Short mmCIF file of C-alpha atoms and ligand atoms in Angstrom, two decimals:
data_model
loop_
_atom_site.label_atom_id
_atom_site.label_comp_id
_atom_site.label_asym_id
_atom_site.label_seq_id
_atom_site.Cartn_x
_atom_site.Cartn_y
_atom_site.Cartn_z
CA MET A 2 15.18 -62.93 -50.20
CA THR A 3 15.50 -60.79 -47.23
CA PRO A 4 17.74 -61.59 -44.30
CA TYR A 5 15.49 -61.94 -41.63
CA GLN A 6 17.02 -64.00 -39.10
CA SER A 7 20.17 -61.59 -39.35
CA ILE A 8 18.49 -58.96 -38.32
CA LEU A 9 17.15 -60.39 -36.03
CA THR A 10 20.46 -60.82 -34.58
CA THR A 11 21.64 -57.14 -35.37
CA ILE A 12 18.67 -55.69 -33.61
CA ALA A 13 19.43 -58.87 -30.37
CA LYS A 14 23.00 -56.87 -30.48
CA GLU A 15 21.24 -53.82 -30.89
CA ILE A 16 19.55 -54.26 -27.60
CA ALA A 17 22.38 -55.41 -25.41
CA THR A 18 23.89 -51.98 -25.68
CA THR A 19 21.12 -50.08 -25.72
CA PRO A 20 20.68 -48.42 -22.38
CA ILE A 21 17.50 -48.38 -20.33
CA THR A 22 15.79 -45.72 -18.80
CA GLY A 23 12.33 -47.56 -18.58
CA LYS A 24 10.86 -49.30 -15.19
CA VAL A 25 9.16 -53.13 -15.12
CA ALA A 26 5.22 -52.35 -13.81
CA SER A 27 4.96 -52.41 -10.36
CA TYR A 28 1.22 -51.26 -9.82
CA ILE A 29 0.30 -54.57 -10.44
CA PRO A 30 2.81 -56.22 -8.06
CA GLU A 31 3.27 -59.89 -9.34
CA LEU A 32 4.75 -58.04 -12.93
CA ALA A 33 7.66 -55.91 -11.10
CA LYS A 34 8.71 -59.83 -10.03
CA ILE A 35 10.27 -60.28 -13.45
CA PRO A 36 13.32 -59.47 -14.64
CA SER A 37 14.04 -56.42 -16.48
CA SER A 38 16.39 -57.84 -18.74
CA LYS A 39 14.28 -60.20 -20.42
CA PHE A 40 14.41 -60.04 -24.09
CA GLY A 41 12.53 -62.06 -26.81
CA MET A 42 11.68 -61.34 -30.05
CA HIS A 43 9.53 -63.70 -33.22
CA LEU A 44 8.38 -63.35 -36.29
CA TYR A 45 6.44 -65.62 -38.59
CA CYS A 46 5.60 -63.59 -42.60
CA THR A 47 2.77 -65.75 -44.61
CA ASN A 48 5.44 -67.01 -46.47
CA ALA A 49 8.58 -66.92 -45.35
CA GLY A 50 8.00 -69.05 -41.94
CA HIS A 51 9.39 -68.13 -38.42
CA TYR A 52 12.20 -66.40 -37.31
CA ASN A 53 13.16 -65.77 -33.59
CA ILE A 54 15.43 -64.31 -30.60
CA GLY A 55 15.94 -64.30 -27.12
CA HIS A 56 13.79 -65.27 -24.92
CA GLN A 57 10.71 -65.67 -27.19
CA ASN A 58 9.46 -69.13 -25.70
CA GLU A 59 9.10 -67.68 -22.37
CA ARG A 60 5.51 -66.87 -21.45
CA PHE A 61 4.86 -63.58 -20.30
CA SER A 62 1.45 -61.50 -18.91
CA ILE A 63 -0.01 -60.06 -21.80
CA GLN A 64 -2.25 -57.48 -20.39
CA SER A 65 -3.51 -55.33 -22.63
CA ILE A 66 -2.41 -57.29 -25.90
CA SER A 67 -5.90 -58.89 -24.74
CA LYS A 68 -7.89 -56.34 -25.29
CA VAL A 69 -7.59 -57.44 -29.47
CA PHE A 70 -8.73 -60.66 -28.52
CA SER A 71 -11.81 -59.24 -27.07
CA PHE A 72 -12.87 -56.02 -29.00
CA THR A 73 -12.47 -59.33 -31.95
CA LEU A 74 -14.95 -61.52 -30.52
CA ALA A 75 -17.52 -58.40 -29.63
CA MET A 76 -17.41 -57.39 -33.43
CA SER A 77 -18.06 -60.72 -34.96
CA LEU A 78 -20.81 -60.97 -31.71
CA LEU A 79 -22.19 -57.17 -32.66
CA GLY A 80 -20.89 -56.04 -35.56
CA ASP A 81 -21.88 -51.89 -36.03
CA GLU A 82 -24.50 -52.28 -32.84
CA LEU A 83 -20.97 -51.99 -30.63
CA PHE A 84 -20.37 -48.39 -31.95
CA THR A 85 -23.17 -46.99 -30.54
CA ARG A 86 -21.47 -48.00 -26.79
CA ILE A 87 -18.41 -47.60 -27.30
CA ASP A 88 -15.97 -45.27 -29.86
CA ILE A 89 -13.14 -45.59 -31.79
CA GLU A 90 -10.99 -42.63 -32.22
CA PRO A 91 -7.05 -42.26 -30.11
CA SER A 92 -8.24 -41.44 -26.77
CA GLY A 93 -4.61 -39.19 -26.91
CA ASN A 94 -5.12 -40.21 -22.81
CA PRO A 95 -3.34 -42.45 -20.73
CA PHE A 96 -4.52 -46.19 -20.74
CA ASN A 97 -6.23 -45.72 -17.43
CA SER A 98 -7.62 -42.48 -17.49
CA LEU A 99 -10.80 -41.32 -16.00
CA VAL A 100 -11.18 -37.89 -17.33
CA GLN A 101 -12.55 -37.60 -20.80
CA LEU A 102 -15.14 -40.75 -19.72
CA GLU A 103 -16.51 -38.26 -17.52
CA TYR A 104 -17.04 -35.15 -19.73
CA GLU A 105 -18.02 -37.97 -23.12
CA ASN A 106 -20.81 -39.58 -20.90
CA GLY A 107 -19.81 -43.34 -20.05
CA ILE A 108 -18.31 -43.91 -23.88
CA PRO A 109 -15.16 -44.75 -23.87
CA ARG A 110 -13.22 -43.47 -26.87
CA ASN A 111 -11.64 -47.12 -28.34
CA PRO A 112 -11.52 -50.36 -27.43
CA PHE A 113 -7.97 -50.23 -25.86
CA ILE A 114 -7.65 -48.39 -23.78
CA ASN A 115 -9.41 -49.59 -19.73
CA ALA A 116 -12.18 -48.28 -19.94
CA GLY A 117 -13.26 -49.58 -23.89
CA ALA A 118 -11.57 -53.26 -22.98
CA LEU A 119 -14.33 -53.27 -19.72
CA LEU A 120 -16.87 -52.02 -21.90
CA ILE A 121 -15.83 -54.99 -24.18
CA ALA A 122 -15.77 -56.92 -21.13
CA ASP A 123 -19.64 -56.92 -20.25
CA VAL A 124 -20.73 -56.95 -23.80
CA LEU A 125 -18.77 -60.69 -23.71
CA VAL A 126 -20.45 -61.22 -20.28
CA SER A 127 -24.36 -60.83 -21.48
CA GLU A 128 -23.69 -62.93 -24.50
CA PHE A 129 -21.77 -65.74 -23.14
CA SER A 130 -22.32 -67.89 -20.17
CA ASN A 131 -18.62 -68.70 -19.64
CA PRO A 132 -16.91 -65.75 -21.77
CA LYS A 133 -13.77 -66.61 -19.37
CA LYS A 134 -13.57 -69.82 -21.56
CA GLU A 135 -14.67 -68.88 -24.84
CA LEU A 136 -12.27 -66.19 -25.12
CA LEU A 137 -9.57 -68.85 -23.92
CA ASP A 138 -11.07 -71.19 -26.16
CA PHE A 139 -10.67 -68.08 -29.04
CA ILE A 140 -7.25 -67.67 -28.68
CA ARG A 141 -6.56 -71.50 -28.08
CA LYS A 142 -7.60 -71.45 -31.97
CA ILE A 143 -6.13 -68.84 -33.62
CA THR A 144 -2.81 -70.06 -30.98
CA SER A 145 -3.57 -73.50 -32.22
CA ASN A 146 -1.79 -74.27 -28.87
CA ASP A 147 -4.58 -75.73 -25.73
CA THR A 148 -2.38 -75.06 -22.99
CA ILE A 149 -2.51 -71.53 -22.88
CA ALA A 150 -3.68 -70.12 -19.73
CA ILE A 151 -3.61 -67.25 -17.41
CA ASN A 152 -1.19 -66.64 -14.26
CA GLN A 153 -3.64 -66.87 -11.46
CA GLN A 154 -0.82 -65.13 -9.18
CA VAL A 155 -0.85 -61.98 -11.48
CA PHE A 156 -4.55 -62.57 -10.87
CA GLU A 157 -4.36 -62.24 -8.01
CA SER A 158 -2.77 -59.19 -7.42
CA GLU A 159 -4.25 -57.35 -10.69
CA MET A 160 -7.37 -58.03 -8.22
CA ALA A 161 -6.04 -56.99 -4.89
CA PHE A 162 -5.16 -53.50 -6.89
CA ASN A 163 -8.00 -52.90 -9.23
CA HIS A 164 -10.16 -49.86 -7.83
CA ARG A 165 -8.99 -47.61 -11.38
CA ASN A 166 -10.46 -49.97 -12.75
CA ALA A 167 -13.02 -50.48 -10.85
CA ALA A 168 -13.89 -46.89 -10.89
CA LEU A 169 -14.16 -46.97 -14.51
CA LEU A 170 -16.49 -49.35 -14.63
CA ASN A 171 -18.55 -48.22 -11.90
CA LEU A 172 -18.47 -44.42 -14.28
CA MET A 173 -19.63 -46.07 -17.16
CA LYS A 174 -22.11 -48.07 -14.69
CA ALA A 175 -23.42 -44.48 -13.64
CA PHE A 176 -24.51 -43.42 -16.95
CA GLY A 177 -25.98 -46.64 -17.70
CA ASN A 178 -23.45 -47.98 -20.48
CA ILE A 179 -22.85 -50.98 -18.24
CA ARG A 180 -25.30 -53.15 -18.50
CA ASN A 181 -23.63 -56.69 -16.14
CA ASP A 182 -22.98 -56.55 -12.34
CA ILE A 183 -19.32 -54.41 -11.67
CA ASP A 184 -17.83 -57.51 -10.20
CA THR A 185 -18.24 -59.67 -12.89
CA VAL A 186 -17.38 -57.11 -15.41
CA LEU A 187 -14.16 -57.07 -14.08
CA ASP A 188 -13.12 -60.05 -12.81
CA LEU A 189 -13.13 -61.09 -16.63
CA TYR A 190 -11.49 -57.98 -17.63
CA THR A 191 -8.46 -59.18 -15.15
CA PHE A 192 -8.88 -62.97 -15.89
CA GLN A 193 -7.77 -62.13 -19.99
CA CYS A 194 -4.79 -59.84 -18.21
CA ALA A 195 -3.21 -62.25 -16.89
CA ILE A 196 -2.97 -64.53 -19.93
CA GLU A 197 -0.22 -65.26 -20.20
CA MET A 198 1.53 -66.18 -23.81
CA CYS A 199 5.43 -66.45 -25.38
CA CYS A 200 6.68 -64.10 -28.08
CA LYS A 201 5.93 -67.04 -31.05
CA GLU A 202 2.24 -67.66 -29.74
CA LEU A 203 1.47 -64.27 -30.28
CA ALA A 204 3.10 -63.68 -33.39
CA THR A 205 0.76 -66.76 -34.63
CA ALA A 206 -2.69 -65.05 -33.12
CA PHE A 207 -1.86 -62.25 -34.30
CA MET A 208 -1.02 -64.30 -37.86
CA LEU A 209 -4.77 -64.36 -38.12
CA TYR A 210 -4.27 -60.51 -38.15
CA ALA A 211 -1.55 -59.86 -41.13
CA ASN A 212 -3.76 -62.93 -43.24
CA GLY A 213 -7.10 -61.52 -43.46
CA GLY A 214 -8.80 -63.30 -40.71
CA LYS A 215 -7.67 -66.25 -41.99
CA LEU A 216 -5.83 -69.29 -41.01
CA LEU A 217 -2.47 -69.19 -42.82
CA HIS A 218 -2.11 -73.21 -41.89
CA ASN A 219 -5.75 -74.26 -42.90
CA ASN A 220 -7.19 -70.81 -44.94
CA GLU A 221 -10.06 -71.27 -42.29
CA GLN A 222 -11.65 -67.89 -42.05
CA ILE A 223 -12.18 -67.77 -38.62
CA ILE A 224 -13.15 -63.44 -39.03
CA THR A 225 -14.23 -61.50 -42.38
CA GLU A 226 -12.21 -59.17 -44.26
CA THR A 227 -14.03 -56.43 -43.41
CA THR A 228 -14.04 -57.52 -39.73
CA THR A 229 -10.42 -57.82 -39.51
CA LYS A 230 -9.47 -53.98 -41.49
CA ARG A 231 -11.48 -52.50 -38.77
CA ILE A 232 -9.31 -53.85 -35.97
CA ASN A 233 -6.08 -53.47 -38.05
CA ALA A 234 -7.07 -49.45 -38.68
CA VAL A 235 -7.84 -48.95 -35.04
CA MET A 236 -5.03 -51.10 -33.86
CA GLN A 237 -3.31 -48.35 -35.66
CA THR A 238 -4.89 -45.52 -34.59
CA CYS A 239 -5.43 -46.74 -31.08
CA GLY A 240 -3.09 -49.75 -29.70
CA PHE A 241 -0.20 -47.73 -27.73
CA TYR A 242 -2.63 -45.34 -25.82
CA ASP A 243 -0.58 -41.58 -25.90
CA GLU A 244 1.85 -43.11 -28.11
CA ALA A 245 -0.11 -44.14 -30.73
CA GLY A 246 0.66 -41.27 -33.07
CA GLU A 247 4.89 -41.76 -31.94
CA PHE A 248 4.43 -45.90 -32.55
CA SER A 249 3.12 -45.15 -36.15
CA PHE A 250 5.61 -42.82 -36.38
CA ARG A 251 8.79 -44.70 -35.77
CA VAL A 252 7.69 -48.81 -36.09
CA GLY A 253 4.90 -48.13 -39.15
CA LEU A 254 2.89 -50.97 -38.05
CA PRO A 255 -0.39 -51.81 -36.51
CA GLY A 256 -0.05 -53.78 -33.93
CA LYS A 257 -0.80 -53.41 -29.26
CA SER A 258 1.46 -53.56 -26.02
CA GLY A 259 0.54 -54.66 -23.13
CA VAL A 260 2.54 -53.12 -19.07
CA GLY A 261 4.33 -57.02 -19.31
CA GLY A 262 6.07 -55.46 -22.38
CA GLY A 263 4.67 -57.10 -24.24
CA ILE A 264 4.30 -55.73 -28.11
CA ALA A 265 1.99 -57.81 -31.23
CA ALA A 266 2.01 -56.28 -34.47
CA ILE A 267 1.54 -57.38 -37.95
CA HIS A 268 2.59 -56.15 -41.73
CA PRO A 269 -0.94 -57.41 -43.17
CA GLY A 270 -0.32 -59.53 -46.29
CA HIS A 271 3.58 -59.84 -44.82
CA TYR A 272 3.84 -60.68 -41.64
CA ALA A 273 2.97 -60.93 -37.50
CA VAL A 274 5.95 -59.59 -34.78
CA SER A 275 5.75 -60.66 -30.94
CA VAL A 276 8.78 -59.00 -28.74
CA TRP A 277 9.08 -59.19 -25.11
CA SER A 278 11.03 -56.38 -22.91
CA PRO A 279 9.59 -55.49 -19.58
CA PRO A 280 10.70 -51.91 -19.08
CA LEU A 281 7.92 -49.43 -20.06
CA ASN A 282 8.74 -46.21 -21.22
CA PRO A 283 5.98 -43.28 -19.37
CA LYS A 284 3.62 -44.08 -21.40
CA GLY A 285 3.44 -48.15 -20.78
CA ASN A 286 4.72 -49.31 -23.67
CA SER A 287 7.99 -51.87 -24.29
CA GLU A 288 10.92 -49.16 -23.96
CA LEU A 289 13.15 -51.57 -25.63
CA GLY A 290 10.34 -53.90 -27.75
CA MET A 291 9.88 -50.12 -29.97
CA TYR A 292 13.19 -49.93 -30.24
CA ALA A 293 13.01 -53.32 -31.60
CA LEU A 294 10.54 -53.35 -33.72
CA GLU A 295 11.03 -49.61 -35.14
CA ARG A 296 14.61 -51.82 -35.75
CA LEU A 297 12.68 -53.87 -37.49
CA THR A 298 10.61 -51.89 -40.37
CA SER A 299 14.01 -50.34 -41.02
CA LEU A 300 16.32 -53.46 -41.57
CA THR A 301 13.95 -55.32 -43.67
CA GLY A 302 11.65 -51.90 -45.25
CA LEU A 303 8.43 -53.43 -44.50
CA SER A 304 6.45 -51.31 -42.56
CA VAL A 305 2.89 -50.41 -44.38
CA PHE A 306 3.89 -46.98 -45.05
N1 LIG B 416 -4.69 -54.46 -16.52
C1 LIG B 416 -3.70 -53.92 -16.55
C2 LIG B 416 -4.49 -52.37 -16.55
O1 LIG B 416 -5.85 -53.11 -16.39
C3 LIG B 416 -3.90 -53.84 -18.45
C4 LIG B 416 -3.21 -52.25 -18.93
C5 LIG B 416 -2.12 -52.62 -19.82
O2 LIG B 416 -1.35 -53.37 -20.35
N2 LIG B 416 -1.89 -51.05 -20.38
O3 LIG B 416 -4.40 -52.28 -15.44
#
């Protein structure tokens, strides 16, 4: 059997001596307070259980990783109809860019850049009477953990500096692609980004995508296999903004990052993995997180490629 635990130990040792050039996100002031030295990793294998290292039990702000969960709900609710309002192509642009949206008539490139996730939030506001509760309940269900919640300080901190996301919403509204009140949609989006989870919880939640849309512990089918396949494809091509190619090239897994320094990734049929290290590279992805996952797929020989 693959010696998963000793591979994680090797990765943690390497990480401890790898120089960091990245910076902890500071445009959301509350995130800048997190020590850059935090590092945790949790590997959850379909047939071989849990392995972990470092601060893997400490919750952090999942930020854009939440976009996978909101997209999952929107896909389940609307199916293909969703794709009249949003595309599924890599953006090749920074996560919070406004540029493409202007010349593409308010249709976001994909659900994992901010414009796309804001549009998905608009869909959830239309479809649910209490979208915050529905989203949180969904995450709690797939994680089997009712204590998952938001960090109120992070929520307020981002709300106070949300001008760019408000601009994205206004631009899409001007093109007729946002149907609800802008403040309501912004509130939901900022809420979902402020959800906190630890590496173990994220790996458990992402097992859904590694396991064909079924919960591993009881085989309950939460989303269809087709929906799962599609979400994984979008993670592969769009999960890392303008670094999606680099992540595929180095790591070779579908995944999603967040500016809290987390990355969750999957190998369908094999494992879900999550890593946390706050310093971000210039593209907004965890610098050491990417390194750790690159080492994981190299040392185990298990990537989708
Ligand atoms: N809440 C963050 C934002 O909107 C999420 C960005 C991210 O994690 N890439 O800027």
